[in-house]
PDB file of C-alpha atoms in Angstrom:
ATOM      1  CA  UNK J   1      68.156  99.098  86.921  1.00 49.00           C
ATOM      2  CA  UNK J   2      71.749  97.834  87.088  1.00 50.00           C
ATOM      3  CA  UNK J   3      71.842  97.375  83.316  1.00 62.00           C
ATOM      4  CA  UNK J   4      70.331 100.809  82.755  1.00 63.00           C
ATOM      5  CA  UNK J   5      72.887 102.427  85.038  1.00 62.00           C
ATOM      6  CA  UNK J   6      75.721 100.603  83.297  1.00 64.00           C
ATOM      7  CA  UNK J   7      74.484 101.850  79.933  1.00 66.00           C
ATOM      8  CA  UNK J   8      74.370 105.409  81.208  1.00 63.00           C
ATOM      9  CA  UNK J   9      78.171 105.345  81.384  1.00 66.00           C
ATOM     10  CA  UNK J  10      78.661 103.172  78.304  1.00 66.00           C
ATOM     11  CA  UNK J  11      79.957 104.229  74.907  1.00 57.00           C
ATOM     12  CA  UNK J  12      77.311 106.279  73.019  1.00 51.00           C
ATOM     13  CA  UNK J  13      76.988 103.654  70.271  1.00 50.00           C
ATOM     14  CA  UNK J  14      76.185 100.886  72.776  1.00 60.00           C
ATOM     15  CA  UNK J  15      73.737 103.119  74.596  1.00 54.00           C
ATOM     16  CA  UNK J  16      72.006 104.119  71.341  1.00 48.00           C
ATOM     17  CA  UNK J  17      71.325 100.491  70.423  1.00 52.00           C
ATOM     18  CA  UNK J  18      69.955  99.724  73.895  1.00 49.00           C
ATOM     19  CA  UNK J  19      67.596 102.706  73.904  1.00 52.00           C
ATOM     20  CA  UNK J  20      66.349 102.412  70.300  1.00 50.00           C
ATOM     21  CA  UNK J  21      62.648 103.241  70.028  1.00 53.00           C
ATOM     22  CA  UNK J  22      62.527 105.281  73.234  1.00 61.00           C
ATOM     23  CA  UNK J  23      61.864 109.003  73.439  1.00 67.00           C
ATOM     24  CA  UNK J  24      65.141 110.621  72.341  1.00 64.00           C
ATOM     25  CA  UNK J  25      67.098 112.329  75.080  1.00 75.00           C
ATOM     26  CA  UNK J  26      70.375 114.146  74.996  1.00 83.00           C
ATOM     27  CA  UNK J  27      72.974 113.537  77.684  1.00 86.00           C
ATOM     28  CA  UNK J  28      75.693 115.627  79.231  1.00 87.00           C
ATOM     29  CA  UNK J  29      78.362 113.985  81.350  1.00 88.00           C
ATOM     30  CA  UNK J  30      81.091 114.625  83.871  1.00 91.00           C
ATOM     31  CA  UNK J  31      83.784 111.947  83.870  1.00 91.00           C
ATOM     32  CA  UNK J  32      86.450 111.071  86.426  1.00 92.00           C
ATOM     33  CA  UNK J  33      86.090 114.222  88.522  1.00 95.00           C
ATOM     34  CA  UNK J  34      88.333 113.589  91.561  1.00 96.00           C
ATOM     35  CA  UNK J  35      88.058 115.624  94.774  1.00 95.00           C
ATOM     36  CA  UNK J  36      89.744 115.290  98.177  1.00 95.00           C
ATOM     37  CA  UNK J  37      86.888 114.754 100.630  1.00 93.00           C
ATOM     38  CA  UNK J  38      86.482 114.026 104.313  1.00 93.00           C
ATOM     39  CA  UNK J  39      83.730 111.420 104.306  1.00 92.00           C
ATOM     40  CA  UNK J  40      82.999 108.082 105.930  1.00 87.00           C
ATOM     41  CA  UNK J  41      81.418 106.411 108.932  1.00 87.00           C
ATOM     42  CA  UNK J  42      84.588 104.791 110.314  1.00 88.00           C
ATOM     43  CA  UNK J  43      86.755 106.468 112.903  1.00 89.00           C
ATOM     44  CA  UNK J  44      89.894 106.311 110.775  1.00 87.00           C
ATOM     45  CA  UNK J  45      88.071 108.336 108.076  1.00 89.00           C
ATOM     46  CA  UNK J  46      87.571 111.287 110.395  1.00 89.00           C
ATOM     47  CA  UNK J  47      89.944 114.217 110.410  1.00 90.00           C
ATOM     48  CA  UNK J  48      91.511 113.220 107.105  1.00 92.00           C
ATOM     49  CA  UNK J  49      90.628 113.425 103.446  1.00 92.00           C
ATOM     50  CA  UNK J  50      90.525 110.750 100.783  1.00 92.00           C
ATOM     51  CA  UNK J  51      90.175 110.884  97.026  1.00 94.00           C
ATOM     52  CA  UNK J  52      86.613 110.496  95.793  1.00 95.00           C
ATOM     53  CA  UNK J  53      85.792 110.117  92.104  1.00 95.00           C
ATOM     54  CA  UNK J  54      82.533 111.388  90.592  1.00 95.00           C
ATOM     55  CA  UNK J  55      80.940 110.307  87.319  1.00 92.00           C
ATOM     56  CA  UNK J  56      77.630 111.938  86.453  1.00 92.00           C
ATOM     57  CA  UNK J  57      75.346 111.652  83.437  1.00 90.00           C
ATOM     58  CA  UNK J  58      72.333 113.936  83.035  1.00 90.00           C
ATOM     59  CA  UNK J  59      69.545 113.241  80.562  1.00 88.00           C
ATOM     60  CA  UNK J  60      67.879 116.292  79.031  1.00 87.00           C
ATOM     61  CA  UNK J  61      65.243 116.658  76.340  1.00 77.00           C
ATOM     62  CA  UNK J  62      66.751 117.776  73.032  1.00 77.00           C
ATOM     63  CA  UNK J  63      66.505 121.526  72.555  1.00 70.00           C
ATOM     64  CA  UNK J  64      63.678 122.493  70.214  1.00 71.00           C
ATOM     65  CA  UNK J  65      64.734 124.810  67.425  1.00 66.00           C
ATOM     66  CA  UNK J  66      68.211 126.159  66.829  1.00 67.00           C
ATOM     67  CA  UNK J  67      70.718 126.293  69.682  1.00 64.00           C
ATOM     68  CA  UNK J  68      72.667 128.992  67.797  1.00 66.00           C
ATOM     69  CA  UNK J  69      75.805 128.133  69.767  1.00 70.00           C
ATOM     70  CA  UNK J  70      74.145 129.839  72.780  1.00 70.00           C
ATOM     71  CA  UNK J  71      75.283 128.682  76.235  1.00 70.00           C
ATOM     72  CA  UNK J  72      72.124 130.085  77.877  1.00 67.00           C
ATOM     73  CA  UNK J  73      69.989 127.546  75.985  1.00 72.00           C
ATOM     74  CA  UNK J  74      71.597 124.410  77.379  1.00 74.00           C
ATOM     75  CA  UNK J  75      72.288 122.889  80.779  1.00 80.00           C
ATOM     76  CA  UNK J  76      75.822 124.041  81.545  1.00 84.00           C
ATOM     77  CA  UNK J  77      78.374 121.518  82.775  1.00 86.00           C
ATOM     78  CA  UNK J  78      79.152 123.993  85.540  1.00 87.00           C
ATOM     79  CA  UNK J  79      75.803 123.157  87.125  1.00 88.00           C
ATOM     80  CA  UNK J  80      76.990 119.574  87.651  1.00 92.00           C
ATOM     81  CA  UNK J  81      80.319 120.504  89.253  1.00 92.00           C
ATOM     82  CA  UNK J  82      78.580 123.196  91.308  1.00 90.00           C
ATOM     83  CA  UNK J  83      76.082 120.618  92.619  1.00 91.00           C
ATOM     84  CA  UNK J  84      78.941 118.407  93.759  1.00 94.00           C
ATOM     85  CA  UNK J  85      80.893 121.267  95.320  1.00 91.00           C
ATOM     86  CA  UNK J  86      77.833 122.620  97.127  1.00 89.00           C
ATOM     87  CA  UNK J  87      76.928 119.316  98.750  1.00 91.00           C
ATOM     88  CA  UNK J  88      80.539 118.654  99.770  1.00 93.00           C
ATOM     89  CA  UNK J  89      80.699 122.059 101.467  1.00 89.00           C
ATOM     90  CA  UNK J  90      77.282 121.833 103.134  1.00 87.00           C
ATOM     91  CA  UNK J  91      78.255 119.331 105.855  1.00 90.00           C
ATOM     92  CA  UNK J  92      80.404 116.295 106.558  1.00 91.00           C
ATOM     93  CA  UNK J  93      78.627 113.080 105.589  1.00 91.00           C
ATOM     94  CA  UNK J  94      79.119 109.452 106.552  1.00 89.00           C
ATOM     95  CA  UNK J  95      77.619 107.781 103.488  1.00 91.00           C
ATOM     96  CA  UNK J  96      78.282 108.039  99.774  1.00 93.00           C
ATOM     97  CA  UNK J  97      74.612 107.117  99.327  1.00 94.00           C
ATOM     98  CA  UNK J  98      73.515 110.301 101.086  1.00 93.00           C
ATOM     99  CA  UNK J  99      75.912 112.401  99.034  1.00 95.00           C
ATOM    100  CA  UNK J 100      74.750 110.831  95.756  1.00 94.00           C
ATOM    101  CA  UNK J 101      71.099 111.440  96.617  1.00 93.00           C
ATOM    102  CA  UNK J 102      71.680 115.114  97.431  1.00 92.00           C
ATOM    103  CA  UNK J 103      73.745 115.712  94.297  1.00 94.00           C
ATOM    104  CA  UNK J 104      71.040 114.087  92.163  1.00 93.00           C
ATOM    105  CA  UNK J 105      68.330 116.276  93.695  1.00 91.00           C
ATOM    106  CA  UNK J 106      70.306 119.476  93.107  1.00 91.00           C
ATOM    107  CA  UNK J 107      70.968 118.552  89.474  1.00 93.00           C
ATOM    108  CA  UNK J 108      67.316 117.666  88.881  1.00 92.00           C
ATOM    109  CA  UNK J 109      66.309 121.091  90.168  1.00 87.00           C
ATOM    110  CA  UNK J 110      67.612 122.465  86.858  1.00 88.00           C
ATOM    111  CA  UNK J 111      64.691 122.935  84.398  1.00 86.00           C
ATOM    112  CA  UNK J 112      66.375 121.035  81.548  1.00 86.00           C
ATOM    113  CA  UNK J 113      67.305 117.965  83.618  1.00 89.00           C
ATOM    114  CA  UNK J 114      65.001 114.937  83.348  1.00 89.00           C
ATOM    115  CA  UNK J 115      67.027 112.132  84.887  1.00 88.00           C
ATOM    116  CA  UNK J 116      70.507 111.752  86.319  1.00 90.00           C
ATOM    117  CA  UNK J 117      72.909 108.888  86.985  1.00 90.00           C
ATOM    118  CA  UNK J 118      75.424 109.462  89.758  1.00 92.00           C
ATOM    119  CA  UNK J 119      78.398 107.209  90.451  1.00 93.00           C
ATOM    120  CA  UNK J 120      80.662 108.031  93.420  1.00 94.00           C
ATOM    121  CA  UNK J 121      83.748 105.977  94.328  1.00 94.00           C
ATOM    122  CA  UNK J 122      86.323 106.063  97.097  1.00 94.00           C
ATOM    123  CA  UNK J 123      89.662 105.514  95.382  1.00 93.00           C
ATOM    124  CA  UNK J 124      91.941 105.097  98.416  1.00 89.00           C
ATOM    125  CA  UNK J 125      89.791 103.009 100.751  1.00 84.00           C
ATOM    126  CA  UNK J 126      90.564  99.513  99.446  1.00 78.00           C
ATOM    127  CA  UNK J 127      92.440  97.556  96.795  1.00 82.00           C
ATOM    128  CA  UNK J 128      89.937  98.825  94.203  1.00 83.00           C
ATOM    129  CA  UNK J 129      87.374 101.587  93.890  1.00 86.00           C
ATOM    130  CA  UNK J 130      84.521 101.293  96.409  1.00 89.00           C
ATOM    131  CA  UNK J 131      81.377 103.141  95.454  1.00 91.00           C
ATOM    132  CA  UNK J 132      77.703 103.591  94.840  1.00 92.00           C
ATOM    133  CA  UNK J 133      75.602 104.217  91.736  1.00 90.00           C
ATOM    134  CA  UNK J 134      72.104 105.703  91.712  1.00 89.00           C
ATOM    135  CA  UNK J 135      69.626 106.861  89.091  1.00 89.00           C
ATOM    136  CA  UNK J 136      66.930 109.430  89.889  1.00 89.00           C
ATOM    137  CA  UNK J 137      64.298 111.168  87.777  1.00 88.00           C
ATOM    138  CA  UNK J 138      62.420 114.392  88.414  1.00 87.00           C
ATOM    139  CA  UNK J 139      59.411 112.335  89.461  1.00 86.00           C
ATOM    140  CA  UNK J 140      61.487 110.500  92.071  1.00 85.00           C
ATOM    141  CA  UNK J 141      62.510 113.719  93.846  1.00 83.00           C
ATOM    142  CA  UNK J 142      59.432 115.867  93.171  1.00 80.00           C
ATOM    143  CA  UNK J 143      58.603 116.150  96.885  1.00 80.00           C
ATOM    144  CA  UNK J 144      62.023 117.659  97.600  1.00 79.00           C
ATOM    145  CA  UNK J 145      62.247 120.148  94.737  1.00 78.00           C
ATOM    146  CA  UNK J 146      59.851 122.697  96.248  1.00 74.00           C
ATOM    147  CA  UNK J 147      61.852 123.002  99.476  1.00 75.00           C
ATOM    148  CA  UNK J 148      65.058 123.020  97.429  1.00 79.00           C
ATOM    149  CA  UNK J 149      63.727 126.000  95.467  1.00 75.00           C
ATOM    150  CA  UNK J 150      63.683 128.112  98.629  1.00 74.00           C
ATOM    151  CA  UNK J 151      67.213 127.003  99.487  1.00 76.00           C
ATOM    152  CA  UNK J 152      68.535 127.792  96.007  1.00 74.00           C
ATOM    153  CA  UNK J 153      66.854 131.211  96.050  1.00 70.00           C
ATOM    154  CA  UNK J 154      68.649 132.073  99.295  1.00 72.00           C
ATOM    155  CA  UNK J 155      71.970 131.008  97.772  1.00 74.00           C
ATOM    156  CA  UNK J 156      71.698 133.327  94.777  1.00 80.00           C
ATOM    157  CA  UNK J 157      74.340 136.086  94.885  1.00 85.00           C
ATOM    158  CA  UNK J 158      73.264 139.717  95.041  1.00 89.00           C
ATOM    159  CA  UNK J 159      75.959 141.633  93.189  1.00 93.00           C
ATOM    160  CA  UNK J 160      76.946 145.274  93.445  1.00 93.00           C
ATOM    161  CA  UNK J 161      76.486 146.974  90.069  1.00 94.00           C
ATOM    162  CA  UNK J 162      78.798 149.942  89.481  1.00 94.00           C
ATOM    163  CA  UNK J 163      78.268 152.268  86.524  1.00 95.00           C
ATOM    164  CA  UNK J 164      81.397 154.081  85.351  1.00 95.00           C
ATOM    165  CA  UNK J 165      81.252 157.218  83.226  1.00 94.00           C
ATOM    166  CA  UNK J 166      83.823 157.690  80.472  1.00 94.00           C
ATOM    167  CA  UNK J 167      85.688 160.114  82.741  1.00 92.00           C
ATOM    168  CA  UNK J 168      85.740 157.473  85.488  1.00 92.00           C
ATOM    169  CA  UNK J 169      87.057 154.834  83.052  1.00 94.00           C
ATOM    170  CA  UNK J 170      89.980 157.104  82.177  1.00 92.00           C
ATOM    171  CA  UNK J 171      90.632 158.233  85.742  1.00 91.00           C
ATOM    172  CA  UNK J 172      94.078 157.096  86.977  1.00 91.00           C
ATOM    173  CA  UNK J 173      92.469 156.026  90.261  1.00 89.00           C
ATOM    174  CA  UNK J 174      90.344 153.352  88.525  1.00 91.00           C
ATOM    175  CA  UNK J 175      92.511 150.406  89.702  1.00 92.00           C
ATOM    176  CA  UNK J 176      92.308 151.667  93.306  1.00 90.00           C
ATOM    177  CA  UNK J 177      88.529 151.972  93.068  1.00 89.00           C
ATOM    178  CA  UNK J 178      88.303 148.422  91.764  1.00 92.00           C
ATOM    179  CA  UNK J 179      90.568 147.284  94.635  1.00 91.00           C
ATOM    180  CA  UNK J 180      88.115 148.748  97.153  1.00 89.00           C
ATOM    181  CA  UNK J 181      85.026 147.395  95.389  1.00 89.00           C
ATOM    182  CA  UNK J 182      86.507 143.907  94.977  1.00 89.00           C
ATOM    183  CA  UNK J 183      87.033 143.631  98.735  1.00 87.00           C
ATOM    184  CA  UNK J 184      83.339 144.095  99.462  1.00 84.00           C
ATOM    185  CA  UNK J 185      81.274 140.971 100.113  1.00 84.00           C
ATOM    186  CA  UNK J 186      79.025 141.285  97.077  1.00 90.00           C
ATOM    187  CA  UNK J 187      80.191 140.185  93.608  1.00 93.00           C
ATOM    188  CA  UNK J 188      81.180 143.125  91.415  1.00 95.00           C
ATOM    189  CA  UNK J 189      79.680 143.883  87.995  1.00 96.00           C
ATOM    190  CA  UNK J 190      80.819 147.010  86.153  1.00 97.00           C
ATOM    191  CA  UNK J 191      78.672 148.790  83.570  1.00 96.00           C
ATOM    192  CA  UNK J 192      79.547 151.478  81.051  1.00 96.00           C
ATOM    193  CA  UNK J 193      77.756 153.668  78.534  1.00 95.00           C
ATOM    194  CA  UNK J 194      78.359 154.809  74.991  1.00 95.00           C
ATOM    195  CA  UNK J 195      81.883 155.862  74.082  1.00 95.00           C
ATOM    196  CA  UNK J 196      82.598 159.491  73.264  1.00 92.00           C
ATOM    197  CA  UNK J 197      83.661 158.811  69.678  1.00 89.00           C
ATOM    198  CA  UNK J 198      81.126 158.969  66.838  1.00 88.00           C
ATOM    199  CA  UNK J 199      79.374 155.766  65.829  1.00 89.00           C
ATOM    200  CA  UNK J 200      77.481 154.758  62.676  1.00 90.00           C
ATOM    201  CA  UNK J 201      73.962 156.142  62.253  1.00 91.00           C
ATOM    202  CA  UNK J 202      71.478 153.834  60.531  1.00 91.00           C
ATOM    203  CA  UNK J 203      68.420 156.094  60.503  1.00 87.00           C
ATOM    204  CA  UNK J 204      66.290 153.207  61.826  1.00 90.00           C
ATOM    205  CA  UNK J 205      65.289 152.831  65.478  1.00 88.00           C
ATOM    206  CA  UNK J 206      65.776 149.073  65.867  1.00 89.00           C
ATOM    207  CA  UNK J 207      69.027 148.778  63.933  1.00 91.00           C
ATOM    208  CA  UNK J 208      70.408 151.843  65.696  1.00 93.00           C
ATOM    209  CA  UNK J 209      69.591 150.216  69.021  1.00 92.00           C
ATOM    210  CA  UNK J 210      71.750 147.228  68.104  1.00 93.00           C
ATOM    211  CA  UNK J 211      74.564 149.464  66.901  1.00 95.00           C
ATOM    212  CA  UNK J 212      74.469 151.418  70.158  1.00 94.00           C
ATOM    213  CA  UNK J 213      74.406 148.269  72.296  1.00 95.00           C
ATOM    214  CA  UNK J 214      77.479 147.006  70.447  1.00 96.00           C
ATOM    215  CA  UNK J 215      79.146 150.382  70.977  1.00 96.00           C
ATOM    216  CA  UNK J 216      78.573 150.007  74.735  1.00 96.00           C
ATOM    217  CA  UNK J 217      80.218 146.589  74.564  1.00 96.00           C
ATOM    218  CA  UNK J 218      83.219 148.067  72.761  1.00 96.00           C
ATOM    219  CA  UNK J 219      83.494 150.614  75.554  1.00 96.00           C
ATOM    220  CA  UNK J 220      83.376 147.705  78.010  1.00 96.00           C
ATOM    221  CA  UNK J 221      86.355 146.116  76.284  1.00 96.00           C
ATOM    222  CA  UNK J 222      88.209 149.422  76.643  1.00 95.00           C
ATOM    223  CA  UNK J 223      87.493 149.291  80.382  1.00 96.00           C
ATOM    224  CA  UNK J 224      88.706 145.680  80.573  1.00 95.00           C
ATOM    225  CA  UNK J 225      91.955 146.753  78.919  1.00 95.00           C
ATOM    226  CA  UNK J 226      92.528 149.260  81.746  1.00 93.00           C
ATOM    227  CA  UNK J 227      92.403 146.526  84.390  1.00 93.00           C
ATOM    228  CA  UNK J 228      92.949 142.894  83.384  1.00 92.00           C
ATOM    229  CA  UNK J 229      91.017 141.617  86.389  1.00 93.00           C
ATOM    230  CA  UNK J 230      87.847 142.718  84.603  1.00 94.00           C
ATOM    231  CA  UNK J 231      86.299 140.188  82.208  1.00 95.00           C
ATOM    232  CA  UNK J 232      83.648 141.152  79.661  1.00 96.00           C
ATOM    233  CA  UNK J 233      80.646 138.805  79.936  1.00 93.00           C
ATOM    234  CA  UNK J 234      77.540 138.625  77.791  1.00 91.00           C
ATOM    235  CA  UNK J 235      75.441 135.646  78.927  1.00 89.00           C
ATOM    236  CA  UNK J 236      73.531 134.866  82.091  1.00 87.00           C
ATOM    237  CA  UNK J 237      75.423 131.582  82.365  1.00 86.00           C
ATOM    238  CA  UNK J 238      78.759 133.435  82.341  1.00 88.00           C
ATOM    239  CA  UNK J 239      77.467 135.969  84.854  1.00 89.00           C
ATOM    240  CA  UNK J 240      76.233 133.264  87.231  1.00 87.00           C
ATOM    241  CA  UNK J 241      79.564 131.449  87.075  1.00 87.00           C
ATOM    242  CA  UNK J 242      81.559 134.663  87.507  1.00 88.00           C
ATOM    243  CA  UNK J 243      79.578 135.790  90.549  1.00 89.00           C
ATOM    244  CA  UNK J 244      80.040 132.417  92.233  1.00 85.00           C
ATOM    245  CA  UNK J 245      83.773 132.431  91.488  1.00 86.00           C
ATOM    246  CA  UNK J 246      84.651 136.006  92.530  1.00 88.00           C
ATOM    247  CA  UNK J 247      85.378 137.202  89.009  1.00 92.00           C
ATOM    248  CA  UNK J 248      84.984 140.914  88.298  1.00 95.00           C
ATOM    249  CA  UNK J 249      82.650 141.360  85.325  1.00 94.00           C
ATOM    250  CA  UNK J 250      82.045 144.045  82.749  1.00 96.00           C
ATOM    251  CA  UNK J 251      78.498 143.717  81.429  1.00 95.00           C
ATOM    252  CA  UNK J 252      78.112 143.393  77.638  1.00 95.00           C
ATOM    253  CA  UNK J 253      74.399 144.224  77.311  1.00 94.00           C
ATOM    254  CA  UNK J 254      73.314 143.083  73.830  1.00 92.00           C
ATOM    255  CA  UNK J 255      72.365 139.490  74.567  1.00 89.00           C
ATOM    256  CA  UNK J 256      70.616 140.030  77.909  1.00 90.00           C
ATOM    257  CA  UNK J 257      68.670 143.026  76.581  1.00 90.00           C
ATOM    258  CA  UNK J 258      67.654 141.462  73.269  1.00 86.00           C
ATOM    259  CA  UNK J 259      66.816 138.049  74.762  1.00 84.00           C
ATOM    260  CA  UNK J 260      64.660 139.463  77.540  1.00 82.00           C
ATOM    261  CA  UNK J 261      61.007 138.444  77.201  1.00 76.00           C
ATOM    262  CA  UNK J 262      59.903 141.813  78.546  1.00 78.00           C
ATOM    263  CA  UNK J 263      62.923 143.850  77.548  1.00 76.00           C
ATOM    264  CA  UNK J 264      63.435 147.438  78.637  1.00 85.00           C
ATOM    265  CA  UNK J 265      61.985 150.330  76.657  1.00 85.00           C
ATOM    266  CA  UNK J 266      65.151 152.229  77.581  1.00 89.00           C
ATOM    267  CA  UNK J 267      67.410 153.234  74.722  1.00 90.00           C
ATOM    268  CA  UNK J 268      71.176 152.573  74.978  1.00 91.00           C
ATOM    269  CA  UNK J 269      71.891 156.316  75.065  1.00 91.00           C
ATOM    270  CA  UNK J 270      70.253 156.297  78.527  1.00 92.00           C
ATOM    271  CA  UNK J 271      72.962 153.912  79.707  1.00 93.00           C
ATOM    272  CA  UNK J 272      72.611 154.617  83.431  1.00 93.00           C
ATOM    273  CA  UNK J 273      68.888 153.772  83.313  1.00 92.00           C
ATOM    274  CA  UNK J 274      69.665 150.670  81.235  1.00 94.00           C
ATOM    275  CA  UNK J 275      72.225 149.562  83.822  1.00 94.00           C
ATOM    276  CA  UNK J 276      69.665 150.170  86.580  1.00 92.00           C
ATOM    277  CA  UNK J 277      67.207 147.910  84.733  1.00 93.00           C
ATOM    278  CA  UNK J 278      69.915 145.247  84.555  1.00 93.00           C
ATOM    279  CA  UNK J 279      70.625 145.646  88.284  1.00 92.00           C
ATOM    280  CA  UNK J 280      66.965 144.907  88.952  1.00 91.00           C
ATOM    281  CA  UNK J 281      66.991 141.868  86.647  1.00 91.00           C
ATOM    282  CA  UNK J 282      69.873 140.253  88.555  1.00 90.00           C
ATOM    283  CA  UNK J 283      68.576 141.318  91.994  1.00 90.00           C
ATOM    284  CA  UNK J 284      71.578 143.486  92.835  1.00 92.00           C
ATOM    285  CA  UNK J 285      72.116 144.557  96.433  1.00 90.00           C
ATOM    286  CA  UNK J 286      72.761 148.119  95.232  1.00 91.00           C
ATOM    287  CA  UNK J 287      73.942 150.202  92.309  1.00 92.00           C
ATOM    288  CA  UNK J 288      76.671 152.839  92.471  1.00 91.00           C
ATOM    289  CA  UNK J 289      76.948 155.459  89.726  1.00 92.00           C
ATOM    290  CA  UNK J 290      80.310 157.188  89.339  1.00 91.00           C
ATOM    291  CA  UNK J 291      80.461 160.360  87.275  1.00 88.00           C
ATOM    292  CA  UNK J 292      76.862 160.501  85.973  1.00 88.00           C
ATOM    293  CA  UNK J 293      73.465 161.641  87.218  1.00 84.00           C
ATOM    294  CA  UNK J 294      71.039 159.132  88.683  1.00 81.00           C
ATOM    295  CA  UNK J 295      68.103 157.898  86.584  1.00 80.00           C
ATOM    296  CA  UNK J 296      64.634 159.109  87.496  1.00 76.00           C
ATOM    297  CA  UNK J 297      63.637 155.689  88.839  1.00 72.00           C
ATOM    298  CA  UNK J 298      65.510 152.500  89.663  1.00 73.00           C
ATOM    299  CA  UNK J 299      64.435 149.018  90.807  1.00 75.00           C
ATOM    300  CA  UNK J 300      67.309 148.795  93.335  1.00 78.00           C
ATOM    301  CA  UNK J 301      68.957 151.045  95.914  1.00 73.00           C
ATOM    302  CA  UNK J 302      71.158 153.478  94.007  1.00 74.00           C
ATOM    303  CA  UNK J 303      73.630 156.235  94.860  1.00 76.00           C
ATOM    304  CA  UNK J 304      75.938 158.483  92.894  1.00 78.00           C
ATOM    305  CA  UNK J 305      79.539 159.581  93.315  1.00 73.00           C
ATOM    306  CA  UNK J 306      81.635 162.095  91.459  1.00 70.00           C
ATOM    307  CA  UNK J 307      85.030 160.841  90.261  1.00 63.00           C
ATOM    308  CA  UNK J 308      86.708 162.959  92.947  1.00 60.00           C
ATOM    309  CA  UNK J 309      84.558 161.642  95.820  1.00 64.00           C
ATOM    310  CA  UNK J 310      85.684 159.047  98.308  1.00 63.00           C
ATOM    311  CA  UNK J 311      84.276 155.699  97.183  1.00 59.00           C
ATOM    312  CA  UNK J 312      82.898 154.668 100.591  1.00 52.00           C
TER     313      UNK J 312
END
């Protein structure tokens, strides 16, 4: 075990020789991640922080097929740093061993993760680095993953989706509306529809759908230019990160719509209904429509406002 753990953090060439003949696995790693932490069982470690260094390696099965430079198809590095941050915020701990175990379990909850090596070291406690190293596989923590699933589900953010008509995008009060919306507890995701200008017509249903989705994204970039706090995002990975980090998003729909296993039958010209479908997909707490009529049906609570109405 000690040798295997050492090789987890070794140079890739050394590790490749040692694991020749085994089932091939890819690895992602986090190196020398240092955080100020209050941790420790001794009295002089209470009420003060010390530097703690994290090194984590996660083994994943190689992706089958083409990755296509698509962040949604891999295990994002953010999941590793988020696992560390979550466990540090959950409660004060006495032991690095406990912290390492909890971080490993949270990482192994990710579908792509097969095995993880976690090394945690106190940098300031002695003349050298004092730490612990563990290795855990999915099989090792299987009994804990089911209960962790309920915990993770409760942690998922429920954003507020706000659809803005073209008139609302151009309204001089837009920055003030975003000020109000950003102060609410729920993460904020803005949606837009087709721009008013003419767009190419292909004469084919499927290709026209792609053209129209891209036109919506262009309109989203126009919205982002009106308020630089708004960032256009296209992937679920980006959306998850943004919601957890209080970033205001503008939804670029092409990827989520086209990648959906059971995608919506809604055409992009029905942009409010398409945004309502998206709100249901991400389990939004509500949807607000400014300057357009409501769709006939919606999977979430939805209300409409005219551009001249008070926002709340």
